Backbone as CSV, one residue per row, in Angstrom:
resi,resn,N_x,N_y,N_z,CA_x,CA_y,CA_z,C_x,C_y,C_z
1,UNK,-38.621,-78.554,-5.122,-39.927,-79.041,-4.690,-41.015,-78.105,-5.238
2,UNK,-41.830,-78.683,-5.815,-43.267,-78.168,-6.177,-44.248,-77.940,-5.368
3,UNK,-44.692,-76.051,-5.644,-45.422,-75.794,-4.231,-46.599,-75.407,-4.852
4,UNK,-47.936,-75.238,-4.114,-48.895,-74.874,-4.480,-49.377,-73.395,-4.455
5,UNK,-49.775,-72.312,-4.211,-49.705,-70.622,-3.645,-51.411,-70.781,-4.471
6,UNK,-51.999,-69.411,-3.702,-53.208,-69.114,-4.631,-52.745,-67.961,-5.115
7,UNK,-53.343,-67.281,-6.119,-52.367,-66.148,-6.806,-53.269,-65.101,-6.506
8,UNK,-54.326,-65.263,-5.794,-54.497,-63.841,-4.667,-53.387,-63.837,-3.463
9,UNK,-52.719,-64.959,-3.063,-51.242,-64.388,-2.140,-50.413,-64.300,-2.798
10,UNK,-50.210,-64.489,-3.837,-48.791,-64.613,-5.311,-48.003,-63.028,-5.320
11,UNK,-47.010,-63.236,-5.055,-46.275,-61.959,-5.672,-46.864,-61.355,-6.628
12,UNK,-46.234,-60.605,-7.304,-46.550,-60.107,-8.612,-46.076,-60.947,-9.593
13,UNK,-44.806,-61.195,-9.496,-44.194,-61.523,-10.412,-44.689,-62.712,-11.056
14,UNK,-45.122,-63.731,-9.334,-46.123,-64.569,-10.114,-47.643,-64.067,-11.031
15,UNK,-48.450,-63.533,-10.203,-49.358,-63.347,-11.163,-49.141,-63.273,-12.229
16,UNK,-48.144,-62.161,-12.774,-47.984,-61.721,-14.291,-47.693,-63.067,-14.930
17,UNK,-47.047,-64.083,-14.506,-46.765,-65.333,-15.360,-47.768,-66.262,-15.366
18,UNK,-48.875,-65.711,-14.205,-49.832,-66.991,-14.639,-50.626,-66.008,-15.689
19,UNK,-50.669,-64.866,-16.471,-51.459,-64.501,-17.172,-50.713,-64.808,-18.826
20,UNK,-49.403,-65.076,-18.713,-48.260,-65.417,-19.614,-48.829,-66.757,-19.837
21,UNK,-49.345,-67.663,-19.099,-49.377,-69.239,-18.990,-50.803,-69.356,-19.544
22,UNK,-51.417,-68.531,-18.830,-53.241,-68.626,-19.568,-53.267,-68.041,-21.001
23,UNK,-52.034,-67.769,-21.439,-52.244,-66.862,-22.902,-51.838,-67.914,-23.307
24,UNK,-50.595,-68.955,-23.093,-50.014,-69.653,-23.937,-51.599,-71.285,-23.836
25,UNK,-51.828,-71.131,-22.857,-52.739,-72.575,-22.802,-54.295,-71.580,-24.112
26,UNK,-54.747,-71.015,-23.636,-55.834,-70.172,-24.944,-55.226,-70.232,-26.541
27,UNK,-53.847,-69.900,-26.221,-53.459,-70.135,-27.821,-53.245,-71.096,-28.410
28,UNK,-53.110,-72.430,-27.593,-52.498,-73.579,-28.071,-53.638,-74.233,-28.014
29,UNK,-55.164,-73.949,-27.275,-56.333,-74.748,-27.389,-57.183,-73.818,-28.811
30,UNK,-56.912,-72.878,-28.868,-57.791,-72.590,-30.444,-56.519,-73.007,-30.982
31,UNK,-55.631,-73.040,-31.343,-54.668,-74.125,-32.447,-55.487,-75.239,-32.517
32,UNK,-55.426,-76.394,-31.255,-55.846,-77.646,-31.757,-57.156,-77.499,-32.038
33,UNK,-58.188,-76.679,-31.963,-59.418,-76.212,-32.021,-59.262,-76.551,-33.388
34,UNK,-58.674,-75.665,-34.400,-58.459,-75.401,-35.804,-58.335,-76.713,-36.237
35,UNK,-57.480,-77.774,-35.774,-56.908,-78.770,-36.739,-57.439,-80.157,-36.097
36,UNK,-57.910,-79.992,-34.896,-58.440,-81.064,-34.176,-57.291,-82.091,-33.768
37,UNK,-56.244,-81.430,-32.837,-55.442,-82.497,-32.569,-54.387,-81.330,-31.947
38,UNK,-53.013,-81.761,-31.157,-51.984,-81.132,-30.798,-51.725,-81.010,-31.487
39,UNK,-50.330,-80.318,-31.917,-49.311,-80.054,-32.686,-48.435,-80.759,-33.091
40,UNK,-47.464,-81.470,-33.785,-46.752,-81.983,-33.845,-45.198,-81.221,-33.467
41,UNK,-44.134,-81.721,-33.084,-42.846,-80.880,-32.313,-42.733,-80.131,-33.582
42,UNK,-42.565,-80.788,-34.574,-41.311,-79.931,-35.611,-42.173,-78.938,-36.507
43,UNK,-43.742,-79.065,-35.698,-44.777,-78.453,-37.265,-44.889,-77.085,-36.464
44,UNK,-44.652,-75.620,-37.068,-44.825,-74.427,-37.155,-46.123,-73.752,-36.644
45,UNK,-46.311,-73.050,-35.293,-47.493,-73.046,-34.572,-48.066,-71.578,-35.612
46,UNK,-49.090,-71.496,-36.262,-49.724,-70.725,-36.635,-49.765,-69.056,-35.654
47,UNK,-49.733,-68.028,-35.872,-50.363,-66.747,-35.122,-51.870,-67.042,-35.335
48,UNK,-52.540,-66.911,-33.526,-53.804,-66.976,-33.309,-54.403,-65.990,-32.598
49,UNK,-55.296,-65.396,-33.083,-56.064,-64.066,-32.629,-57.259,-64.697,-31.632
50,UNK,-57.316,-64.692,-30.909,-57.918,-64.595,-29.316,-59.285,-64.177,-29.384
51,UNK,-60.258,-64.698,-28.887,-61.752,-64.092,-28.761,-61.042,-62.982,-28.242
52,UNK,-62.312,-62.210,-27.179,-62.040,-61.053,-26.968,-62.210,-61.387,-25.600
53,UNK,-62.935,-62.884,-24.839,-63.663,-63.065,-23.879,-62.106,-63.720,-23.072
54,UNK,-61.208,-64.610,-23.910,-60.013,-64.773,-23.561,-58.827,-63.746,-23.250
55,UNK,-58.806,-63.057,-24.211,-57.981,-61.456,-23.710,-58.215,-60.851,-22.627
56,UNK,-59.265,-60.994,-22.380,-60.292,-60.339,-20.847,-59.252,-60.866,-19.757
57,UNK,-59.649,-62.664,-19.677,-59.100,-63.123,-18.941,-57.727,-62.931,-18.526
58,UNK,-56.798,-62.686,-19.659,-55.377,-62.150,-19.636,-55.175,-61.147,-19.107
59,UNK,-56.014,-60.024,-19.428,-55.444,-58.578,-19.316,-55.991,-58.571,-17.694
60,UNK,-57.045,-59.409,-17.442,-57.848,-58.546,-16.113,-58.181,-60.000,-15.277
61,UNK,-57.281,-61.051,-14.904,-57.631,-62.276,-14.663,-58.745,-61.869,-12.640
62,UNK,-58.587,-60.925,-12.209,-58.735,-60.422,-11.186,-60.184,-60.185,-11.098
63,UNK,-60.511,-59.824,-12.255,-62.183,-59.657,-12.408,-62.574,-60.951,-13.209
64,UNK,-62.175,-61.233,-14.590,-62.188,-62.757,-15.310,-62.887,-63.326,-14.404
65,UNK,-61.738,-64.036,-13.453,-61.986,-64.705,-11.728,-61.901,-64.643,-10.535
66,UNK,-63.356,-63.519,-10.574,-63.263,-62.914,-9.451,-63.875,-63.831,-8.085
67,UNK,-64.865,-64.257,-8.805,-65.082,-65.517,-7.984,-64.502,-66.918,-7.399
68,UNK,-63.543,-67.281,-8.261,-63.102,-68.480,-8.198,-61.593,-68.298,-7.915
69,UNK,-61.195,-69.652,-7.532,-59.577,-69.433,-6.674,-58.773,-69.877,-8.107
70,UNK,-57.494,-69.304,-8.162,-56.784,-69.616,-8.725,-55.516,-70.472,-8.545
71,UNK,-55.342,-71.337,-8.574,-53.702,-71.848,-8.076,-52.975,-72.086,-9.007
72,UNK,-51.659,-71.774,-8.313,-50.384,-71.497,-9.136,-49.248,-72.985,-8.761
73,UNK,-48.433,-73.580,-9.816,-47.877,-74.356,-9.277,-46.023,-73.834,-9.679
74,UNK,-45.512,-73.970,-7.960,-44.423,-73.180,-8.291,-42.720,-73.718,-7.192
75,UNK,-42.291,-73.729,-8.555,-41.110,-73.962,-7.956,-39.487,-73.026,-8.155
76,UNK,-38.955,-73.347,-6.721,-37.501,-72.287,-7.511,-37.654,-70.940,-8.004
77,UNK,-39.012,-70.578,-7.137,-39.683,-68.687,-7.447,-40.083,-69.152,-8.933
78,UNK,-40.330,-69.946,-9.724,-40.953,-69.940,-11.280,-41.866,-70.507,-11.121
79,UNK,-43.048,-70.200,-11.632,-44.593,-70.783,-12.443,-43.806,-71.902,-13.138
80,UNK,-44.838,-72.696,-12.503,-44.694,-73.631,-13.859,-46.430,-74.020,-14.270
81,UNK,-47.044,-73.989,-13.635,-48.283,-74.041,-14.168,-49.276,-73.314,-13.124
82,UNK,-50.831,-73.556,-13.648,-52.386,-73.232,-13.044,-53.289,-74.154,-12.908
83,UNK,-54.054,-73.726,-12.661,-55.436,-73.990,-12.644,-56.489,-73.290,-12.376
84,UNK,-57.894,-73.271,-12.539,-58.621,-72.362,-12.051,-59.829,-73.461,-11.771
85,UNK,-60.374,-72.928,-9.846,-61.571,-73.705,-9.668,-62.205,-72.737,-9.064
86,UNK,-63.903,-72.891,-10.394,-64.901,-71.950,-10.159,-65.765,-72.044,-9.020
87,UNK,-66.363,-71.069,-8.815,-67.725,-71.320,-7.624,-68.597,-71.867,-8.419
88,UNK,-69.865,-72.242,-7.322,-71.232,-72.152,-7.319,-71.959,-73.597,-7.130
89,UNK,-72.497,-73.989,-7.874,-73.624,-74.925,-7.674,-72.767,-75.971,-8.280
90,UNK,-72.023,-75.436,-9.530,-71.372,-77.022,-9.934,-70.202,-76.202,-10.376
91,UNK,-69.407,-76.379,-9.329,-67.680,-76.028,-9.123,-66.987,-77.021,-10.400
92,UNK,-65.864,-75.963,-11.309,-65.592,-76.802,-12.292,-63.893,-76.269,-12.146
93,UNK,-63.031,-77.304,-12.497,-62.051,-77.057,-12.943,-61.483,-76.651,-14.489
94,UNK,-60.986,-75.516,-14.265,-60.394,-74.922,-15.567,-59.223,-74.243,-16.125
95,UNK,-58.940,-74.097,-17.130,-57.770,-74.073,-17.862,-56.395,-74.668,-16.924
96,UNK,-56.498,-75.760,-16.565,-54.756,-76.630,-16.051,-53.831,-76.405,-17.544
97,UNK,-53.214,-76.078,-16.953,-51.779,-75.545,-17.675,-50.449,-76.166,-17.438
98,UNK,-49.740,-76.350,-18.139,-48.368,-76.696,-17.376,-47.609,-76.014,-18.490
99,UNK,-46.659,-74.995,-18.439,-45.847,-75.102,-18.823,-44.871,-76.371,-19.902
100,UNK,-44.805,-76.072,-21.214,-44.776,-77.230,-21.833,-43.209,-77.812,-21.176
101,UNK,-41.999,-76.795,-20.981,-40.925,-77.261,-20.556,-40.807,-77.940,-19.275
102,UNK,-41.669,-77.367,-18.545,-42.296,-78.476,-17.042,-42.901,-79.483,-17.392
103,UNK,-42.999,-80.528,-17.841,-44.225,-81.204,-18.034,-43.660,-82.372,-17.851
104,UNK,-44.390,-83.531,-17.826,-44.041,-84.513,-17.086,-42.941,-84.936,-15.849
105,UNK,-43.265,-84.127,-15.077,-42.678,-83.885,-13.615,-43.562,-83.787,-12.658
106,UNK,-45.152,-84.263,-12.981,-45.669,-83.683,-11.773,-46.909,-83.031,-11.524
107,UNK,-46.614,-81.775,-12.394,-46.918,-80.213,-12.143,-48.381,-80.649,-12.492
108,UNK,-49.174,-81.014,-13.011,-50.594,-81.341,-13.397,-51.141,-82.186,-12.465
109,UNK,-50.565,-83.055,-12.351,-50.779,-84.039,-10.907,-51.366,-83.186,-9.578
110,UNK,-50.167,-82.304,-9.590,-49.829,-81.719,-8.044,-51.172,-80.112,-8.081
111,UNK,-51.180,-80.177,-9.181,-52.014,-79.083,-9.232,-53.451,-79.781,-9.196
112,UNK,-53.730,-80.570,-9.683,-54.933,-81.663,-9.742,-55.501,-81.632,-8.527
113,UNK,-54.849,-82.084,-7.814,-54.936,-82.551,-6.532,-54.891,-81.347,-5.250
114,UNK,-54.677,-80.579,-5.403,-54.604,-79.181,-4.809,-56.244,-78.183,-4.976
115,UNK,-56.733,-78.858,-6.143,-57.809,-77.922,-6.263,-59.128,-78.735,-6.322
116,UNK,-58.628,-80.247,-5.931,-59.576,-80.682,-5.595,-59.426,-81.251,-4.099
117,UNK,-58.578,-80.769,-3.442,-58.682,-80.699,-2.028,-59.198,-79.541,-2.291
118,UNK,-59.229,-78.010,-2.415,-59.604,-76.947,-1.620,-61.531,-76.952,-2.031
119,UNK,-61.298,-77.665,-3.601,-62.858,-77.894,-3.341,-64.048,-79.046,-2.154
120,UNK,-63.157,-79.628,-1.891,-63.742,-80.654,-0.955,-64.118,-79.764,0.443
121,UNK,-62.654,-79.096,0.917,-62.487,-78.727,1.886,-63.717,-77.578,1.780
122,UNK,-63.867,-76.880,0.916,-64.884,-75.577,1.022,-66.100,-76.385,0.994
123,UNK,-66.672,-77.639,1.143,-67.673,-78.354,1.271,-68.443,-78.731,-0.234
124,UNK,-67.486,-78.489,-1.261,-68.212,-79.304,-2.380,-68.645,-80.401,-2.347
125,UNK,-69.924,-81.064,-2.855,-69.811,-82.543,-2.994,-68.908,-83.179,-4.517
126,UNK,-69.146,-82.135,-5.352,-67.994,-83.272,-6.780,-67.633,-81.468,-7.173
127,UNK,-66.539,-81.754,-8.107,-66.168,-81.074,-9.260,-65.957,-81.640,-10.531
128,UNK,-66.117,-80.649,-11.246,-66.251,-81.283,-13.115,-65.514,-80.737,-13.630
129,UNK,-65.089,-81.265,-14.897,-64.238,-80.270,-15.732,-64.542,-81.037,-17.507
130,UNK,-64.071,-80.108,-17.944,-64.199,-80.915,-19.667,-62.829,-80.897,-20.366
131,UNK,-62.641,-81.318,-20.907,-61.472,-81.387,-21.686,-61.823,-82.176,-23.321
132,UNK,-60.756,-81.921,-24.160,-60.928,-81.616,-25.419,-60.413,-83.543,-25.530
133,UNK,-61.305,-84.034,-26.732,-61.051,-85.482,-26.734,-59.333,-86.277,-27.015
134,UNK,-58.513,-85.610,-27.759,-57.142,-85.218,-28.472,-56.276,-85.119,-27.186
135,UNK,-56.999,-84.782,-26.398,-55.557,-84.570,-25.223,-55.591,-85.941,-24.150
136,UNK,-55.085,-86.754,-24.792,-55.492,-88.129,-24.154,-54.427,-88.167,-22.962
137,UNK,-53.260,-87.531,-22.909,-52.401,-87.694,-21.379,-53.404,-87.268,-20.671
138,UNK,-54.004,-85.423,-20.811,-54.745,-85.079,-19.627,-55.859,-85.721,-19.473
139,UNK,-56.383,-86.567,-20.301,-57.483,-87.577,-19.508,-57.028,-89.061,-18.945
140,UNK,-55.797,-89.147,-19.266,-55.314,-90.460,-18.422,-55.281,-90.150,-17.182
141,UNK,-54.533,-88.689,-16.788,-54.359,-88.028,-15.392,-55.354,-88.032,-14.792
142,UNK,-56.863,-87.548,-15.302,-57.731,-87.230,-15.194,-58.921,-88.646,-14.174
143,UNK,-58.378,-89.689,-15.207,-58.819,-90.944,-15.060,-58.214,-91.480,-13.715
144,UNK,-56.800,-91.076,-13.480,-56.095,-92.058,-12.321,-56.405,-90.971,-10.710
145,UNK,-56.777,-90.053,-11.106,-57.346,-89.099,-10.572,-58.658,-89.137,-9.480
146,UNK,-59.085,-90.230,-10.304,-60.887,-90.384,-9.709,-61.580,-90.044,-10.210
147,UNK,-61.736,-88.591,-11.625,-62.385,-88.545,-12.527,-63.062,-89.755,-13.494
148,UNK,-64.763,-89.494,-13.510,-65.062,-90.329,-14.309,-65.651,-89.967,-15.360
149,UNK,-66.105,-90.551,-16.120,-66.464,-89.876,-17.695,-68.050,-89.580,-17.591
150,UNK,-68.796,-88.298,-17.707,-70.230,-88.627,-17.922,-70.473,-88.024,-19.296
151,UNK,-71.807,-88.105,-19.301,-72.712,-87.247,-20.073,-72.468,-85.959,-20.302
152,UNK,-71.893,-85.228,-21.746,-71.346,-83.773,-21.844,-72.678,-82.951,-21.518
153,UNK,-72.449,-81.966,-20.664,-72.913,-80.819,-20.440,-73.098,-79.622,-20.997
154,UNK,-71.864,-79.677,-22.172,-71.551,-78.786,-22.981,-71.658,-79.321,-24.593
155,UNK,-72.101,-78.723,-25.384,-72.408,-79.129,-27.065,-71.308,-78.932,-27.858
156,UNK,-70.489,-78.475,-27.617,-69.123,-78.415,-28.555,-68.625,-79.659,-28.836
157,UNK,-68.918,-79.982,-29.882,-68.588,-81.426,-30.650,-66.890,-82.103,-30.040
158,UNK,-66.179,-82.871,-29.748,-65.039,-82.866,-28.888,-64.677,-82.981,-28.186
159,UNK,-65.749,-82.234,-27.001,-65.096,-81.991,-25.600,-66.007,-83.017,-24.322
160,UNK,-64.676,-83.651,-23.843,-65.340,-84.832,-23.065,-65.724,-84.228,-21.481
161,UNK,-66.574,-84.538,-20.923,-66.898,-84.387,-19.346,-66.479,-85.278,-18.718
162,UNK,-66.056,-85.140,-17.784,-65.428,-85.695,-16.491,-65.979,-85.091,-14.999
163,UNK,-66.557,-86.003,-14.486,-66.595,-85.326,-12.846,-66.057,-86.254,-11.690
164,UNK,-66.038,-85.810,-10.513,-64.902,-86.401,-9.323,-65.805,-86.116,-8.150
165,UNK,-66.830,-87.229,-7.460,-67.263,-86.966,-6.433,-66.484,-87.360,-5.253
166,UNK,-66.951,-86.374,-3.704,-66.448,-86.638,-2.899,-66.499,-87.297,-1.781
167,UNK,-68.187,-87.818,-1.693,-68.648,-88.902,-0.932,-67.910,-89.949,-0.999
């Protein structure tokens, strides 16, 4: 069974793997960054050198997000994925992860839905998130979700907006 934890109560052992999981989701989004698309299975993932603003997040996810909750999705004592939902005025969901060998089981779903209960519950009215146009599962999820498509917020040619009100 797939559980939810925030990884300010996380063991260690978890933490250290959700910083393993945020390295592998950063490396695999400047990949498709580069080529504009996933990967294909059998095609050879390039070595990718990391802003410096992403390494941060890895080495020091504690300050990274110091503000915002992190959740971990975990089963059988293993990570299998994250998420991160920020504070403030317009609470956003970020970097969902799954573990590629976890994946379609769930784990994005269950994490979905976990961090947009704790945003409701802390009295948000919506949360937003963006995602890259190429990753069409995570916007199907996204879509069956209650997410709807608006107006990008952000100028990076690609990346679609989505928000989820709670009224």
């Amino acid at each position: 069974m797939i559980v939810v934890e925030r990884w300010a109560d996380a063991p260690a052992h978890h933490r250290e793997r959700f910083a393993e999981l945020l390295e592998e989701y950063h490396r695999r989004t400047e990949y498709e960054k580069l080529v504009g698309r996933a990967p294909r299975p059998d095609e050879p993932t390039p070595t990718i050198t990391l802003p410096d603003r992403y390494r941060t997040e890895i080495t020091d996810p504690s300050t990274a997000f110091a503000s915002d909750e992190i959740l971990l999705a975990v089963e059988d004592d293993r990570v299998l994925g994250c998420v991160v939902l920020t504070d403030g005025p317009s609470p956003e969901l970020k970097r969902l992860w799954v573990a590629p060998d976890a994946r379609r089981r769930g784990v994005a779903a269950t994490l979905l839905e976990a961090a947009t209960t704790v945003s409701r519950q802390r009295g948000d009215d919506a949360v937003r998130l963006s995602v890259w146009h190429w990753r069409s599962a995570a916007i199907g999820l996204y879509r069956r979700s209650g997410f709807v498509a608006v107006a990008s917020w952000d100028g990076r040619p690609g990346l679609d907006c989505f928000v989820r009100s709670f009224d």
